[in-house]
Structure formats: structure tokens, C-alpha cells
Amino acid sequence: MAILKPKPVIAIALCLLVALAGMMTYAGFLVVGVVADHLGTGRATAGLLLAGVLARFPWIRHGKLRIVGLLPKTVRRPFIVSLFAFCLLSLLSQGEYVPALFTGFATAFLLTYPWFKKMIFKAGQNPRQSIDDNIIDGEFREKKE
């Protein structure tokens, strides 16, 4: 269907991405609010605190550009997912089911994003079986003298 009618498929995909961005933004707003409530501060202070913990900055070391942050790369995703899960449980305990639905969707998306990313990019690759057997594939290298 995507090949036959690309414009409607692109429009639907764009609408889905806009809806996803809105849901994730609202879920982030809810997380900042829950963190602010539990810390007893305002939303601005809680947002700045989370921004300081999750920020990454460019850093040049040994002539190479790197990105450094307070949290290591292996801890960043579990920390964010645990924040969203904490917000979800907090909202459910307060009986706020609609905001909990948005937060639950965001948590589920964060957990399944690596799988979606792998499946989307894997689907775009050409399988090796479609190569014609009559074509000889070779690699040539020049010797430096």
C-alpha cells in the first residue's frame, strides 16, 4: 500500500508522529509534576534538577569530540523508565487514571523503542538471498609501494 499511495501513508505516519510527540511531552510534564510533588518544590526546580541529571554536553578530549553526562549511557534508559514507572504508580495511587494512561503509554513506548528501531531498520535492508548467483563479487585492493 505504501508504494501504491505514498502521500496518504506519509500523512498518516506524520500524524502518528505528531500524536506520539504530544503524548511524550505531556508524560514528561506529568513526571516533572510528580517529582516536584514528592520533593516539595516547584515544577521549575524539579525540571532543572532532572535536566541537570539527564543533560549531556559535548566535550573534546584527545582531539575527539565526545558527549559526556552525569549518568553513564548504560544507566540513562533504566533511570528514565524508572522515573516514568514511579510517576505511573504515583498517579494510580492517587486515582488519576487518565494521566496514568498517558504515562503508561510513554513507559511502554520507552521499553519497546529499541525493538521497534531494530525492526524498522531491519525491514529496510535487502536480504542476501536476492543477489543473483551469476554475478561475481570481488574486492580489489592496491598495494602501497
mmCIF file with all atom_site columns, N, CA and C in Angstrom, residues 7-43:
data_model
loop_
_atom_site.group_PDB
_atom_site.id
_atom_site.type_symbol
_atom_site.label_atom_id
_atom_site.label_alt_id
_atom_site.label_comp_id
_atom_site.label_asym_id
_atom_site.label_entity_id
_atom_site.label_seq_id
_atom_site.pdbx_PDB_ins_code
_atom_site.Cartn_x
_atom_site.Cartn_y
_atom_site.Cartn_z
_atom_site.occupancy
_atom_site.B_iso_or_equiv
_atom_site.pdbx_formal_charge
_atom_site.auth_seq_id
_atom_site.auth_comp_id
_atom_site.auth_asym_id
_atom_site.auth_atom_id
_atom_site.pdbx_PDB_model_num
ATOM 1   N N  . LYS A 1 7  ? 1.480  9.304  -0.625 1.00 0.00 ? 7  LYS A N  1
ATOM 2   C CA . LYS A 1 7  ? 1.084  10.535 0.068  1.00 0.00 ? 7  LYS A CA 1
ATOM 3   C C  . LYS A 1 7  ? 0.186  10.273 1.270  1.00 0.00 ? 7  LYS A C  1
ATOM 4   N N  . PRO A 1 8  ? -0.860 9.437  1.161  1.00 0.00 ? 8  PRO A N  1
ATOM 5   C CA . PRO A 1 8  ? -1.666 9.174  2.364  1.00 0.00 ? 8  PRO A CA 1
ATOM 6   C C  . PRO A 1 8  ? -0.888 8.446  3.462  1.00 0.00 ? 8  PRO A C  1
ATOM 7   N N  . VAL A 1 9  ? 0.017  7.557  3.068  1.00 0.00 ? 9  VAL A N  1
ATOM 8   C CA . VAL A 1 9  ? 0.806  6.837  4.062  1.00 0.00 ? 9  VAL A CA 1
ATOM 9   C C  . VAL A 1 9  ? 1.740  7.803  4.788  1.00 0.00 ? 9  VAL A C  1
ATOM 10  N N  . ILE A 1 10 ? 2.347  8.723  4.044  1.00 0.00 ? 10 ILE A N  1
ATOM 11  C CA . ILE A 1 10 ? 3.214  9.730  4.669  1.00 0.00 ? 10 ILE A CA 1
ATOM 12  C C  . ILE A 1 10 ? 2.401  10.629 5.592  1.00 0.00 ? 10 ILE A C  1
ATOM 13  N N  . ALA A 1 11 ? 1.206  11.011 5.185  1.00 0.00 ? 11 ALA A N  1
ATOM 14  C CA . ALA A 1 11 ? 0.352  11.863 6.023  1.00 0.00 ? 11 ALA A CA 1
ATOM 15  C C  . ALA A 1 11 ? -0.054 11.144 7.303  1.00 0.00 ? 11 ALA A C  1
ATOM 16  N N  . ILE A 1 12 ? -0.396 9.871  7.201  1.00 0.00 ? 12 ILE A N  1
ATOM 17  C CA . ILE A 1 12 ? -0.776 9.098  8.390  1.00 0.00 ? 12 ILE A CA 1
ATOM 18  C C  . ILE A 1 12 ? 0.425  8.936  9.319  1.00 0.00 ? 12 ILE A C  1
ATOM 19  N N  . ALA A 1 13 ? 1.592  8.632  8.743  1.00 0.00 ? 13 ALA A N  1
ATOM 20  C CA . ALA A 1 13 ? 2.795  8.477  9.566  1.00 0.00 ? 13 ALA A CA 1
ATOM 21  C C  . ALA A 1 13 ? 3.151  9.782  10.259 1.00 0.00 ? 13 ALA A C  1
ATOM 22  N N  . LEU A 1 14 ? 3.013  10.900 9.567  1.00 0.00 ? 14 LEU A N  1
ATOM 23  C CA . LEU A 1 14 ? 3.297  12.205 10.173 1.00 0.00 ? 14 LEU A CA 1
ATOM 24  C C  . LEU A 1 14 ? 2.317  12.519 11.301 1.00 0.00 ? 14 LEU A C  1
ATOM 25  N N  . CYS A 1 15 ? 1.049  12.205 11.101 1.00 0.00 ? 15 CYS A N  1
ATOM 26  C CA . CYS A 1 15 ? 0.047  12.420 12.168 1.00 0.00 ? 15 CYS A CA 1
ATOM 27  C C  . CYS A 1 15 ? 0.340  11.545 13.385 1.00 0.00 ? 15 CYS A C  1
ATOM 28  N N  . LEU A 1 16 ? 0.752  10.304 13.147 1.00 0.00 ? 16 LEU A N  1
ATOM 29  C CA . LEU A 1 16 ? 1.103  9.422  14.258 1.00 0.00 ? 16 LEU A CA 1
ATOM 30  C C  . LEU A 1 16 ? 2.328  9.942  15.017 1.00 0.00 ? 16 LEU A C  1
ATOM 31  N N  . LEU A 1 17 ? 3.313  10.462 14.299 1.00 0.00 ? 17 LEU A N  1
ATOM 32  C CA . LEU A 1 17 ? 4.491  11.017 14.955 1.00 0.00 ? 17 LEU A CA 1
ATOM 33  C C  . LEU A 1 17 ? 4.147  12.268 15.764 1.00 0.00 ? 17 LEU A C  1
ATOM 34  N N  . VAL A 1 18 ? 3.255  13.088 15.253 1.00 0.00 ? 18 VAL A N  1
ATOM 35  C CA . VAL A 1 18 ? 2.814  14.283 15.998 1.00 0.00 ? 18 VAL A CA 1
ATOM 36  C C  . VAL A 1 18 ? 2.068  13.867 17.264 1.00 0.00 ? 18 VAL A C  1
ATOM 37  N N  . ALA A 1 19 ? 1.197  12.872 17.158 1.00 0.00 ? 19 ALA A N  1
ATOM 38  C CA . ALA A 1 19 ? 0.473  12.383 18.336 1.00 0.00 ? 19 ALA A CA 1
ATOM 39  C C  . ALA A 1 19 ? 1.433  11.774 19.356 1.00 0.00 ? 19 ALA A C  1
ATOM 40  N N  . LEU A 1 20 ? 2.426  11.027 18.893 1.00 0.00 ? 20 LEU A N  1
ATOM 41  C CA . LEU A 1 20 ? 3.421  10.447 19.789 1.00 0.00 ? 20 LEU A CA 1
ATOM 42  C C  . LEU A 1 20 ? 4.226  11.533 20.487 1.00 0.00 ? 20 LEU A C  1
ATOM 43  N N  . ALA A 1 21 ? 4.620  12.563 19.751 1.00 0.00 ? 21 ALA A N  1
ATOM 44  C CA . ALA A 1 21 ? 5.379  13.664 20.359 1.00 0.00 ? 21 ALA A CA 1
ATOM 45  C C  . ALA A 1 21 ? 4.543  14.383 21.414 1.00 0.00 ? 21 ALA A C  1
ATOM 46  N N  . GLY A 1 22 ? 3.264  14.588 21.139 1.00 0.00 ? 22 GLY A N  1
ATOM 47  C CA . GLY A 1 22 ? 2.390  15.223 22.120 1.00 0.00 ? 22 GLY A CA 1
ATOM 48  C C  . GLY A 1 22 ? 2.214  14.385 23.373 1.00 0.00 ? 22 GLY A C  1
ATOM 49  N N  . MET A 1 23 ? 2.033  13.088 23.192 1.00 0.00 ? 23 MET A N  1
ATOM 50  C CA . MET A 1 23 ? 1.873  12.198 24.350 1.00 0.00 ? 23 MET A CA 1
ATOM 51  C C  . MET A 1 23 ? 3.143  12.139 25.196 1.00 0.00 ? 23 MET A C  1
ATOM 52  N N  . MET A 1 24 ? 4.289  12.069 24.542 1.00 0.00 ? 24 MET A N  1
ATOM 53  C CA . MET A 1 24 ? 5.550  12.009 25.289 1.00 0.00 ? 24 MET A CA 1
ATOM 54  C C  . MET A 1 24 ? 5.819  13.331 26.015 1.00 0.00 ? 24 MET A C  1
ATOM 55  N N  . THR A 1 25 ? 5.465  14.450 25.392 1.00 0.00 ? 25 THR A N  1
ATOM 56  C CA . THR A 1 25 ? 5.643  15.753 26.040 1.00 0.00 ? 25 THR A CA 1
ATOM 57  C C  . THR A 1 25 ? 4.754  15.872 27.270 1.00 0.00 ? 25 THR A C  1
ATOM 58  N N  . TYR A 1 26 ? 3.501  15.460 27.133 1.00 0.00 ? 26 TYR A N  1
ATOM 59  C CA . TYR A 1 26 ? 2.584  15.519 28.268 1.00 0.00 ? 26 TYR A CA 1
ATOM 60  C C  . TYR A 1 26 ? 3.030  14.571 29.381 1.00 0.00 ? 26 TYR A C  1
ATOM 61  N N  . ALA A 1 27 ? 3.528  13.401 29.003 1.00 0.00 ? 27 ALA A N  1
ATOM 62  C CA . ALA A 1 27 ? 4.015  12.457 30.011 1.00 0.00 ? 27 ALA A CA 1
ATOM 63  C C  . ALA A 1 27 ? 5.236  13.030 30.738 1.00 0.00 ? 27 ALA A C  1
ATOM 64  N N  . GLY A 1 28 ? 6.110  13.708 30.017 1.00 0.00 ? 28 GLY A N  1
ATOM 65  C CA . GLY A 1 28 ? 7.252  14.362 30.658 1.00 0.00 ? 28 GLY A CA 1
ATOM 66  C C  . GLY A 1 28 ? 6.810  15.456 31.614 1.00 0.00 ? 28 GLY A C  1
ATOM 67  N N  . PHE A 1 29 ? 5.781  16.207 31.223 1.00 0.00 ? 29 PHE A N  1
ATOM 68  C CA . PHE A 1 29 ? 5.201  17.232 32.096 1.00 0.00 ? 29 PHE A CA 1
ATOM 69  C C  . PHE A 1 29 ? 4.656  16.592 33.377 1.00 0.00 ? 29 PHE A C  1
ATOM 70  N N  . LEU A 1 30 ? 4.004  15.453 33.232 1.00 0.00 ? 30 LEU A N  1
ATOM 71  C CA . LEU A 1 30 ? 3.475  14.751 34.403 1.00 0.00 ? 30 LEU A CA 1
ATOM 72  C C  . LEU A 1 30 ? 4.594  14.247 35.309 1.00 0.00 ? 30 LEU A C  1
ATOM 73  N N  . VAL A 1 31 ? 5.668  13.732 34.718 1.00 0.00 ? 31 VAL A N  1
ATOM 74  C CA . VAL A 1 31 ? 6.794  13.240 35.510 1.00 0.00 ? 31 VAL A CA 1
ATOM 75  C C  . VAL A 1 31 ? 7.413  14.378 36.312 1.00 0.00 ? 31 VAL A C  1
ATOM 76  N N  . VAL A 1 32 ? 7.609  15.528 35.674 1.00 0.00 ? 32 VAL A N  1
ATOM 77  C CA . VAL A 1 32 ? 8.177  16.676 36.389 1.00 0.00 ? 32 VAL A CA 1
ATOM 78  C C  . VAL A 1 32 ? 7.246  17.094 37.526 1.00 0.00 ? 32 VAL A C  1
ATOM 79  N N  . GLY A 1 33 ? 5.938  17.054 37.304 1.00 0.00 ? 33 GLY A N  1
ATOM 80  C CA . GLY A 1 33 ? 4.985  17.397 38.356 1.00 0.00 ? 33 GLY A CA 1
ATOM 81  C C  . GLY A 1 33 ? 5.017  16.446 39.532 1.00 0.00 ? 33 GLY A C  1
ATOM 82  N N  . VAL A 1 34 ? 5.104  15.156 39.240 1.00 0.00 ? 34 VAL A N  1
ATOM 83  C CA . VAL A 1 34 ? 5.157  14.158 40.323 1.00 0.00 ? 34 VAL A CA 1
ATOM 84  C C  . VAL A 1 34 ? 6.457  14.292 41.107 1.00 0.00 ? 34 VAL A C  1
ATOM 85  N N  . VAL A 1 35 ? 7.575  14.491 40.409 1.00 0.00 ? 35 VAL A N  1
ATOM 86  C CA . VAL A 1 35 ? 8.853  14.678 41.104 1.00 0.00 ? 35 VAL A CA 1
ATOM 87  C C  . VAL A 1 35 ? 8.803  15.937 41.962 1.00 0.00 ? 35 VAL A C  1
ATOM 88  N N  . ALA A 1 36 ? 8.189  16.998 41.453 1.00 0.00 ? 36 ALA A N  1
ATOM 89  C CA . ALA A 1 36 ? 8.063  18.244 42.217 1.00 0.00 ? 36 ALA A CA 1
ATOM 90  C C  . ALA A 1 36 ? 7.203  18.035 43.461 1.00 0.00 ? 36 ALA A C  1
ATOM 91  N N  . ASP A 1 37 ? 6.123  17.278 43.330 1.00 0.00 ? 37 ASP A N  1
ATOM 92  C CA . ASP A 1 37 ? 5.263  17.000 44.492 1.00 0.00 ? 37 ASP A CA 1
ATOM 93  C C  . ASP A 1 37 ? 6.003  16.205 45.562 1.00 0.00 ? 37 ASP A C  1
ATOM 94  N N  . HIS A 1 38 ? 6.762  15.218 45.141 1.00 0.00 ? 38 HIS A N  1
ATOM 95  C CA . HIS A 1 38 ? 7.457  14.376 46.118 1.00 0.00 ? 38 HIS A CA 1
ATOM 96  C C  . HIS A 1 38 ? 8.653  15.073 46.754 1.00 0.00 ? 38 HIS A C  1
ATOM 97  N N  . LEU A 1 39 ? 9.267  16.013 46.028 1.00 0.00 ? 39 LEU A N  1
ATOM 98  C CA . LEU A 1 39 ? 10.385 16.757 46.598 1.00 0.00 ? 39 LEU A CA 1
ATOM 99  C C  . LEU A 1 39 ? 9.926  17.989 47.377 1.00 0.00 ? 39 LEU A C  1
ATOM 100 N N  . GLY A 1 40 ? 8.677  18.376 47.182 1.00 0.00 ? 40 GLY A N  1
ATOM 101 C CA . GLY A 1 40 ? 8.150  19.552 47.867 1.00 0.00 ? 40 GLY A CA 1
ATOM 102 C C  . GLY A 1 40 ? 8.660  20.866 47.282 1.00 0.00 ? 40 GLY A C  1
ATOM 103 N N  . THR A 1 41 ? 8.960  20.861 45.978 1.00 0.00 ? 41 THR A N  1
ATOM 104 C CA . THR A 1 41 ? 9.440  22.062 45.304 1.00 0.00 ? 41 THR A CA 1
ATOM 105 C C  . THR A 1 41 ? 8.490  22.422 44.179 1.00 0.00 ? 41 THR A C  1
ATOM 106 N N  . GLY A 1 42 ? 8.824  23.453 43.453 1.00 0.00 ? 42 GLY A N  1
ATOM 107 C CA . GLY A 1 42 ? 8.039  23.841 42.286 1.00 0.00 ? 42 GLY A CA 1
ATOM 108 C C  . GLY A 1 42 ? 8.446  23.027 41.067 1.00 0.00 ? 42 GLY A C  1
ATOM 109 N N  . ARG A 1 43 ? 7.634  23.142 40.017 1.00 0.00 ? 43 ARG A N  1
ATOM 110 C CA . ARG A 1 43 ? 7.926  22.422 38.780 1.00 0.00 ? 43 ARG A CA 1
ATOM 111 C C  . ARG A 1 43 ? 9.231  22.892 38.147 1.00 0.00 ? 43 ARG A C  1
#
